[in-house]
Short mmCIF file of C-alpha atoms in Angstrom, two decimals:
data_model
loop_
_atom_site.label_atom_id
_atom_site.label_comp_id
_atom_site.label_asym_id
_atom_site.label_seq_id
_atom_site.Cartn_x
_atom_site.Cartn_y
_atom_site.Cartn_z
CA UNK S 1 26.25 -4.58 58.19
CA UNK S 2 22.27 -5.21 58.65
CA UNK S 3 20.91 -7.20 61.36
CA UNK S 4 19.38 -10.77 59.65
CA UNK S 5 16.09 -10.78 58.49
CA UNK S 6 13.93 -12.45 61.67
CA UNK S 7 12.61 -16.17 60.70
CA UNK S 8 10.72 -18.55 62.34
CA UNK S 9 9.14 -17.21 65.58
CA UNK S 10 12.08 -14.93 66.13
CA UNK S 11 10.30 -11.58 66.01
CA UNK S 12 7.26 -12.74 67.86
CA UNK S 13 10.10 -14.43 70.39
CA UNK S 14 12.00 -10.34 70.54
CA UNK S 15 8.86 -8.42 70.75
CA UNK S 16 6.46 -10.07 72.91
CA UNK S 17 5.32 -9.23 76.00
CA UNK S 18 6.33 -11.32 78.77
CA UNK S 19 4.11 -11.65 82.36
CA UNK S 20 4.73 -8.40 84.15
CA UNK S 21 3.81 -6.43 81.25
CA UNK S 22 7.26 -5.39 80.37
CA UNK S 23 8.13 -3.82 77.44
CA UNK S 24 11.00 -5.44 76.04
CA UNK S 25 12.99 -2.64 73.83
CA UNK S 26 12.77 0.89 73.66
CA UNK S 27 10.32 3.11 71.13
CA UNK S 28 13.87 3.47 69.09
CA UNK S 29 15.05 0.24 68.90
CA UNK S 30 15.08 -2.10 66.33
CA UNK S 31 15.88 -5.22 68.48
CA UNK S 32 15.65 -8.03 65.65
CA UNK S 33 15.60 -8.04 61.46
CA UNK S 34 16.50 -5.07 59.62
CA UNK S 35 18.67 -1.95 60.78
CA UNK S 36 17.87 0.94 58.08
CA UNK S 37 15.31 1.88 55.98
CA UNK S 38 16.35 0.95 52.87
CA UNK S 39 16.80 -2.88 54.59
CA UNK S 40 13.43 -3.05 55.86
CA UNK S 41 12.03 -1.95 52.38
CA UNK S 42 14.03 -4.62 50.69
CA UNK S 43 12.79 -7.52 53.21
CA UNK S 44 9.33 -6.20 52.94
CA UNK S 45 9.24 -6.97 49.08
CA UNK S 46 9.51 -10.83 49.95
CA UNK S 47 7.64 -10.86 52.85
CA UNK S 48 4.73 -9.23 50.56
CA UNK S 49 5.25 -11.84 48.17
CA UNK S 50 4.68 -14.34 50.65
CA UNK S 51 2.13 -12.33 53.21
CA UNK S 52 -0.10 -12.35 49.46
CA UNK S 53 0.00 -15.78 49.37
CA UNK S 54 -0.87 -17.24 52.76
CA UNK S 55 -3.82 -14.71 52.76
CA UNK S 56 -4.97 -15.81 49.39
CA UNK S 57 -4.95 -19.31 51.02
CA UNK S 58 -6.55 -18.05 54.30
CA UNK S 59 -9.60 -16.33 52.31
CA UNK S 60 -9.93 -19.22 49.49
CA UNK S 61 -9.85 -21.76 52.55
CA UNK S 62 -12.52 -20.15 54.61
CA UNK S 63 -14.73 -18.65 51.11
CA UNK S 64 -14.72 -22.04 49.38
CA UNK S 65 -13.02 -24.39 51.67
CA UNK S 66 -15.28 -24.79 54.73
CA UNK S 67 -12.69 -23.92 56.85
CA UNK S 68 -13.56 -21.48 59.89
CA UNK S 69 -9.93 -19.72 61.03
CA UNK S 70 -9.62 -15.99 60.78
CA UNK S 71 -7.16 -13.46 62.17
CA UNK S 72 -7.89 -10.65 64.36
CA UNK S 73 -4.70 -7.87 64.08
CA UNK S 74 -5.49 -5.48 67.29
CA UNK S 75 -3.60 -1.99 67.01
CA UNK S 76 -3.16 0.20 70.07
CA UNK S 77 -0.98 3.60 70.41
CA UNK S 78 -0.58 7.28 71.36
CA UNK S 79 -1.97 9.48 68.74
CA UNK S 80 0.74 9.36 66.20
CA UNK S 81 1.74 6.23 67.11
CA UNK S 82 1.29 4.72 63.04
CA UNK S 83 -2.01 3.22 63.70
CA UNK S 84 -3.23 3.84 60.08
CA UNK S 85 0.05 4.06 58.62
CA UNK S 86 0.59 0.47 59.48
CA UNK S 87 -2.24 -0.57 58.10
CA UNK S 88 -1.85 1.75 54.30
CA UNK S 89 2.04 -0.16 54.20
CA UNK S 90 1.26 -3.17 55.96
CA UNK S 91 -1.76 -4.61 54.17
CA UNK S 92 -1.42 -2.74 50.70
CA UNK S 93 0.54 -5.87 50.52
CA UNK S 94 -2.25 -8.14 50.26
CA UNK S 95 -5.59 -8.81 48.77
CA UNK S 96 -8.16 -6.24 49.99
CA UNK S 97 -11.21 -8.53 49.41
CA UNK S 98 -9.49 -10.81 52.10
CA UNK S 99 -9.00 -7.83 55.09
CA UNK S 100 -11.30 -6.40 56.68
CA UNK S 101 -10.71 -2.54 58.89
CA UNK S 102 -12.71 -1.71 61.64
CA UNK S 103 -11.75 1.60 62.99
CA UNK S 104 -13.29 2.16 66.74
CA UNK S 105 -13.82 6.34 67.87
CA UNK S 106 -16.07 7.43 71.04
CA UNK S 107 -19.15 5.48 71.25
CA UNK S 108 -22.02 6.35 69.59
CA UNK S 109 -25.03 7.24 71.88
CA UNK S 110 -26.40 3.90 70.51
CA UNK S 111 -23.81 1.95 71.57
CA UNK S 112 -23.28 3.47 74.94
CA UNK S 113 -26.77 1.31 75.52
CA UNK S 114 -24.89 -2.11 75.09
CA UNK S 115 -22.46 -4.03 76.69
CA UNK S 116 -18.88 -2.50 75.94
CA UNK S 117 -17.79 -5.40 73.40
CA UNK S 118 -21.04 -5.23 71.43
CA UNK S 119 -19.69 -3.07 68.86
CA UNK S 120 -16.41 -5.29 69.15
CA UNK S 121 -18.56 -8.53 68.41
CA UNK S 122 -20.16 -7.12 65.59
CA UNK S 123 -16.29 -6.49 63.72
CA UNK S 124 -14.85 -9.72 64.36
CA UNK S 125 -13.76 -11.16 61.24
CA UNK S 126 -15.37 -13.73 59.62
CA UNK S 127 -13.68 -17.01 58.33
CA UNK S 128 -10.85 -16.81 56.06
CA UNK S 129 -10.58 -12.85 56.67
CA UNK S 130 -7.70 -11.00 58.42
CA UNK S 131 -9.57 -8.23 60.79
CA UNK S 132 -7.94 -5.14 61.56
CA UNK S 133 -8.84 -3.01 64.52
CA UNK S 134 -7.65 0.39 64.74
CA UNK S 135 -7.94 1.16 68.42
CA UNK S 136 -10.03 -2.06 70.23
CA UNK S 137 -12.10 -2.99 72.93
CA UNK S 138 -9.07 -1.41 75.06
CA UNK S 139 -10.75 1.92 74.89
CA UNK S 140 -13.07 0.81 77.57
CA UNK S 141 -9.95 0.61 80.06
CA UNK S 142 -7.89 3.41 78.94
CA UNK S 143 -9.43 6.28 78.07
CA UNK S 144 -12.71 5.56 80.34
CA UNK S 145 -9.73 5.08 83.26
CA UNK S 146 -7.59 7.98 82.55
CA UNK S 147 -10.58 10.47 81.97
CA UNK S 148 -12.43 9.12 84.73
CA UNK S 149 -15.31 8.93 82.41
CA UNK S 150 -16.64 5.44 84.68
CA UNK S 151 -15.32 4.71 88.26
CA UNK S 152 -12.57 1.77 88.73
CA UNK S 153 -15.42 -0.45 89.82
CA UNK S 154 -16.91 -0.08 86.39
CA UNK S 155 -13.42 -0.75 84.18
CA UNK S 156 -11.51 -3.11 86.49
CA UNK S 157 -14.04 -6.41 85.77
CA UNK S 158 -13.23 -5.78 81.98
CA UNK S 159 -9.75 -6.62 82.38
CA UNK S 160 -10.92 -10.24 82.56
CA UNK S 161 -13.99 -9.46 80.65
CA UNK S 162 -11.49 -8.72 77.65
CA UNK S 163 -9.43 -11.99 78.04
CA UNK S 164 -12.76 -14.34 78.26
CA UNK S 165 -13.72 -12.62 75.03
CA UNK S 166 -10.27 -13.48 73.46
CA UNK S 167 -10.03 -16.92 74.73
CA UNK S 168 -13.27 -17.87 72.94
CA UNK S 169 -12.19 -16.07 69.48
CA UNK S 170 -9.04 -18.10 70.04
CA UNK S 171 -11.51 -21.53 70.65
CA UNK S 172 -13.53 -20.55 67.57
CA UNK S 173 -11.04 -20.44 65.10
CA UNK S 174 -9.40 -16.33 65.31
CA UNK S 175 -5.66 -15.88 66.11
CA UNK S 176 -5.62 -12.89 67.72
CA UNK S 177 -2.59 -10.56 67.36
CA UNK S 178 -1.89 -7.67 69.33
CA UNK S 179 0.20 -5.20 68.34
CA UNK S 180 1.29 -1.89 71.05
CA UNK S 181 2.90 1.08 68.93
CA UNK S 182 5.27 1.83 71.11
CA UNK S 183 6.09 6.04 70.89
CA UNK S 184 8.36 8.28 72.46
CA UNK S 185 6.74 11.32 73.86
CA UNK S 186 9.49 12.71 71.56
CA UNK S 187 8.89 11.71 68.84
CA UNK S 188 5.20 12.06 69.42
CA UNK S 189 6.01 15.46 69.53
CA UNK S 190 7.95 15.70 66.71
CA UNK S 191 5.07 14.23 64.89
CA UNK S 192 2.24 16.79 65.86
CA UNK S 193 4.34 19.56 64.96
CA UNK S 194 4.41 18.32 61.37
CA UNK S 195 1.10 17.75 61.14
CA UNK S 196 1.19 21.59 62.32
CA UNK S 197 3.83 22.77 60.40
CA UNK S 198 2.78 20.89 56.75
CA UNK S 199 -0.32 22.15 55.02
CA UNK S 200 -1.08 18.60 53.58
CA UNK S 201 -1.13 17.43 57.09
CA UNK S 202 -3.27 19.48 59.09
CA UNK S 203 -6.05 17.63 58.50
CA UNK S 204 -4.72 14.52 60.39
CA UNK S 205 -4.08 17.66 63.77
CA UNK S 206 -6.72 17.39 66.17
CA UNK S 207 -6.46 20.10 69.19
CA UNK S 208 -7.67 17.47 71.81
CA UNK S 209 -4.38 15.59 71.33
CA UNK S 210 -2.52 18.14 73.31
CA UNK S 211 -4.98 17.35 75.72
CA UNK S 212 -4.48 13.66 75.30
CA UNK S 213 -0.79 14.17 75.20
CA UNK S 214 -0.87 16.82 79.02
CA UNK S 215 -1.81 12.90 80.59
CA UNK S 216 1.05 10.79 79.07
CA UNK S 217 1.98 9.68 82.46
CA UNK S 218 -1.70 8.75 83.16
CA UNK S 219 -1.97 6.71 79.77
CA UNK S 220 1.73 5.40 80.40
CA UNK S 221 0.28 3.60 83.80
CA UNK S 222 -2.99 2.50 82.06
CA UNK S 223 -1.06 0.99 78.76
CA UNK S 224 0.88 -0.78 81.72
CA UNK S 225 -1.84 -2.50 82.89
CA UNK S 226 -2.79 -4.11 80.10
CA UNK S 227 0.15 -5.61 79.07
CA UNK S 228 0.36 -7.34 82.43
CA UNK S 229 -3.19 -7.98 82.91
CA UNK S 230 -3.77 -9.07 79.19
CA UNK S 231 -0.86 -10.85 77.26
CA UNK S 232 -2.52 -14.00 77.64
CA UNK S 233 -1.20 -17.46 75.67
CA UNK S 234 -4.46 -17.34 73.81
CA UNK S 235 -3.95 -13.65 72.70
CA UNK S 236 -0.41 -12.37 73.46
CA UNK S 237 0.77 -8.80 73.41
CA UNK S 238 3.73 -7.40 71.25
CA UNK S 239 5.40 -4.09 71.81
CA UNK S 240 6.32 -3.05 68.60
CA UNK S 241 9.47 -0.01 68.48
CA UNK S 242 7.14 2.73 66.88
CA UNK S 243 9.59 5.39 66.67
CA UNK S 244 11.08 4.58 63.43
CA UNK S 245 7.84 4.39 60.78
CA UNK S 246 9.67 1.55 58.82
CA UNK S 247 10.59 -0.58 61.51
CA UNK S 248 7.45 -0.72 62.94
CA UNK S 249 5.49 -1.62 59.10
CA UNK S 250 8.17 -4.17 58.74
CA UNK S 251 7.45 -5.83 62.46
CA UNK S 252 4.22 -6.09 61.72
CA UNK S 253 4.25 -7.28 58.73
CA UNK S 254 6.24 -10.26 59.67
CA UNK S 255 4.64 -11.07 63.11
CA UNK S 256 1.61 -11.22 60.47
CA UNK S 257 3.82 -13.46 58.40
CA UNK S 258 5.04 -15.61 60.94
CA UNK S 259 1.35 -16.05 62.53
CA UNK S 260 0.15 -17.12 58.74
CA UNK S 261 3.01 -19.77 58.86
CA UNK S 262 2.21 -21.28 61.35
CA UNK S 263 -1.78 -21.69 60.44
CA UNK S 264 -0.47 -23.15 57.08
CA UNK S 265 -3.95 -21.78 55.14
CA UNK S 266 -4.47 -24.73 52.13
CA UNK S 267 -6.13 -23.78 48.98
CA UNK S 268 -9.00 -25.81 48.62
CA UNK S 269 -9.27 -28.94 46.46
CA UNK S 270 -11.12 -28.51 43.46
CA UNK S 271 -14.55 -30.11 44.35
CA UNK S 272 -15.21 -31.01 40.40
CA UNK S 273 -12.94 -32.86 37.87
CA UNK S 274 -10.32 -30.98 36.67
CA UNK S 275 -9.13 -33.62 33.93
CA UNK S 276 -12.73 -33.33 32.58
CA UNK S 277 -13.14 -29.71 32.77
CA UNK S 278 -10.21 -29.23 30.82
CA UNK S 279 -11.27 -31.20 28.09
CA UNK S 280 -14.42 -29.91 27.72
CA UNK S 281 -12.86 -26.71 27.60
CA UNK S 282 -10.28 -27.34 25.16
CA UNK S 283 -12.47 -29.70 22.67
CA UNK S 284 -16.32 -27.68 23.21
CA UNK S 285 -15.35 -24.19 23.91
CA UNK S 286 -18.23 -22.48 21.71
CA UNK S 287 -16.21 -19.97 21.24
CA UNK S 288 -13.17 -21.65 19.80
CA UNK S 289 -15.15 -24.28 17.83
CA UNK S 290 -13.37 -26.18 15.19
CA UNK S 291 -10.02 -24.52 16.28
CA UNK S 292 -8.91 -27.03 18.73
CA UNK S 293 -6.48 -29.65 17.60
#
């Protein structure tokens, strides 16, 4: 017998990260909603049906309705975590004129020159979009931290650098969601070798993520840190179970739906008359003259 689908806040409520920086459940669990595959992919069919709507709303209400509200969905994991494989499952069920990906590697020498969020400013999403970040303005305190690429006196202000910068997206009008892939180093493992062992998946091996992977402990300590530090009211953190790929889309997808309920996005009012516009269209259509009753 499957869990019940979560409703209401009850998957935020399971998954979020309380102060202390906690994780909640293990990278195998599947603490709340469905309990097998073929479960999730059922609830995910209705929860697409409704994630299209809401977003439709979101986009029509900030395109052509004035409104200013947005949503920010951060993504941070291990390599292999499901970073973009979250986003190919999660938001192929909505409108892609209403998303918006921003995908955030080493800094460019360029951007080395600014301010650490200046790249991050420059991808928030604008009203009535849902923003993705693959990897986030986190970077600058976990890999700078755990390959000692700046000294602690250099990453520790950002800590409350980052939640400033939240807390005014939050004041402007973006809900910002957090999501932490949460991966065993076994399964991690398990993933690489495929990559290895699977000719259509050696592209996605890089040779630096054994390197990555040699300072687990390291990024174990610094993911640790943020939790605590930043799983603020304005911008809370969730620890999503990342072990099994469809639990982890299906979290997601209805944190994402649950956040959407509760901005209840309204479709715009039609700012001419619709009575009118309809009869002009049914009695003058050029096309159709003479053919109307």
């Amino acid at each position: 017998m499957g869990k019940k689908q979560g409703t209401s806040s009850s998957v935020r409520d399971a998954l979020r990260v309380r102060p202390g920086g906690e994780i909640p459940h293990a990278p195998r669990d599947t603490p709340v909603g469905p309990s097998s595959k073929a479960e999730a992919a059922e609830g995910l069919v209705e929860t697409g049906a409704e994630l299209a709507r809401l977003q439709e709303a979101l986009w029509a209400e900030g395109t052509f309705g004035g409104g200013r509200r947005s949503v920010l969905l951060v993504l941070q994991g291990m390599d292999t975590s499901g970073k973009g494989g979250t986003i190919e499952h999660v938001f192929g069920l909505m409108n892609p004129q209403g998303v918006r990906v921003a995908s955030f590697k080493k800094p460019t020498a360029a951007e080395k020159r600014h301010h650490f969020l200046w790249r991050i400013r420059k991808e928030v999403p604008a009203a009535g979009l849902i923003g993705v970040f693959d990897r986030s303005q986190y970077e600058d305190v976990l890999v700078v931290r755990v390959d000692e690429l700046v000294p602690p006196e250099k990453w520790e202000p950002r800590f409350d650098e980052i939640n400033e910068f939240e807390a005014e997206l939050a004041s402007s009008g973006t809900t910002v969601v957090k999501c932490f892939l949460n991966i065993s180093a076994d399964e991690q493992r398990a993933r690489l070798l495929a990559r290895l062992e699977m000719p259509e998946k050696q592209w996605k091996y890089n040779p630096r993520d054994l390197d990555v992977r040699s300072k687990w402990s390291d990024y174990e300590k610094a993911y640790a840190d943020v939790l605590d530090r930043c799983s603020t009211e304005d911008a809370p953190w969730y620890a999503i179970p990342a072990d099994r790929k469809w639990y982890r889309n299906w979290a997601i997808a209805q944190i994402l739906l649950e956040t959407l309920r509760d901005l209840d996005p309204q479709l715009p009012e039609p700012a001419y008359d619709v009575a009118a516009e309809l009869k002009r269209l049914k009695k003058n259509d050029p096309l159709l003259a003479g053919t109307a009753e």
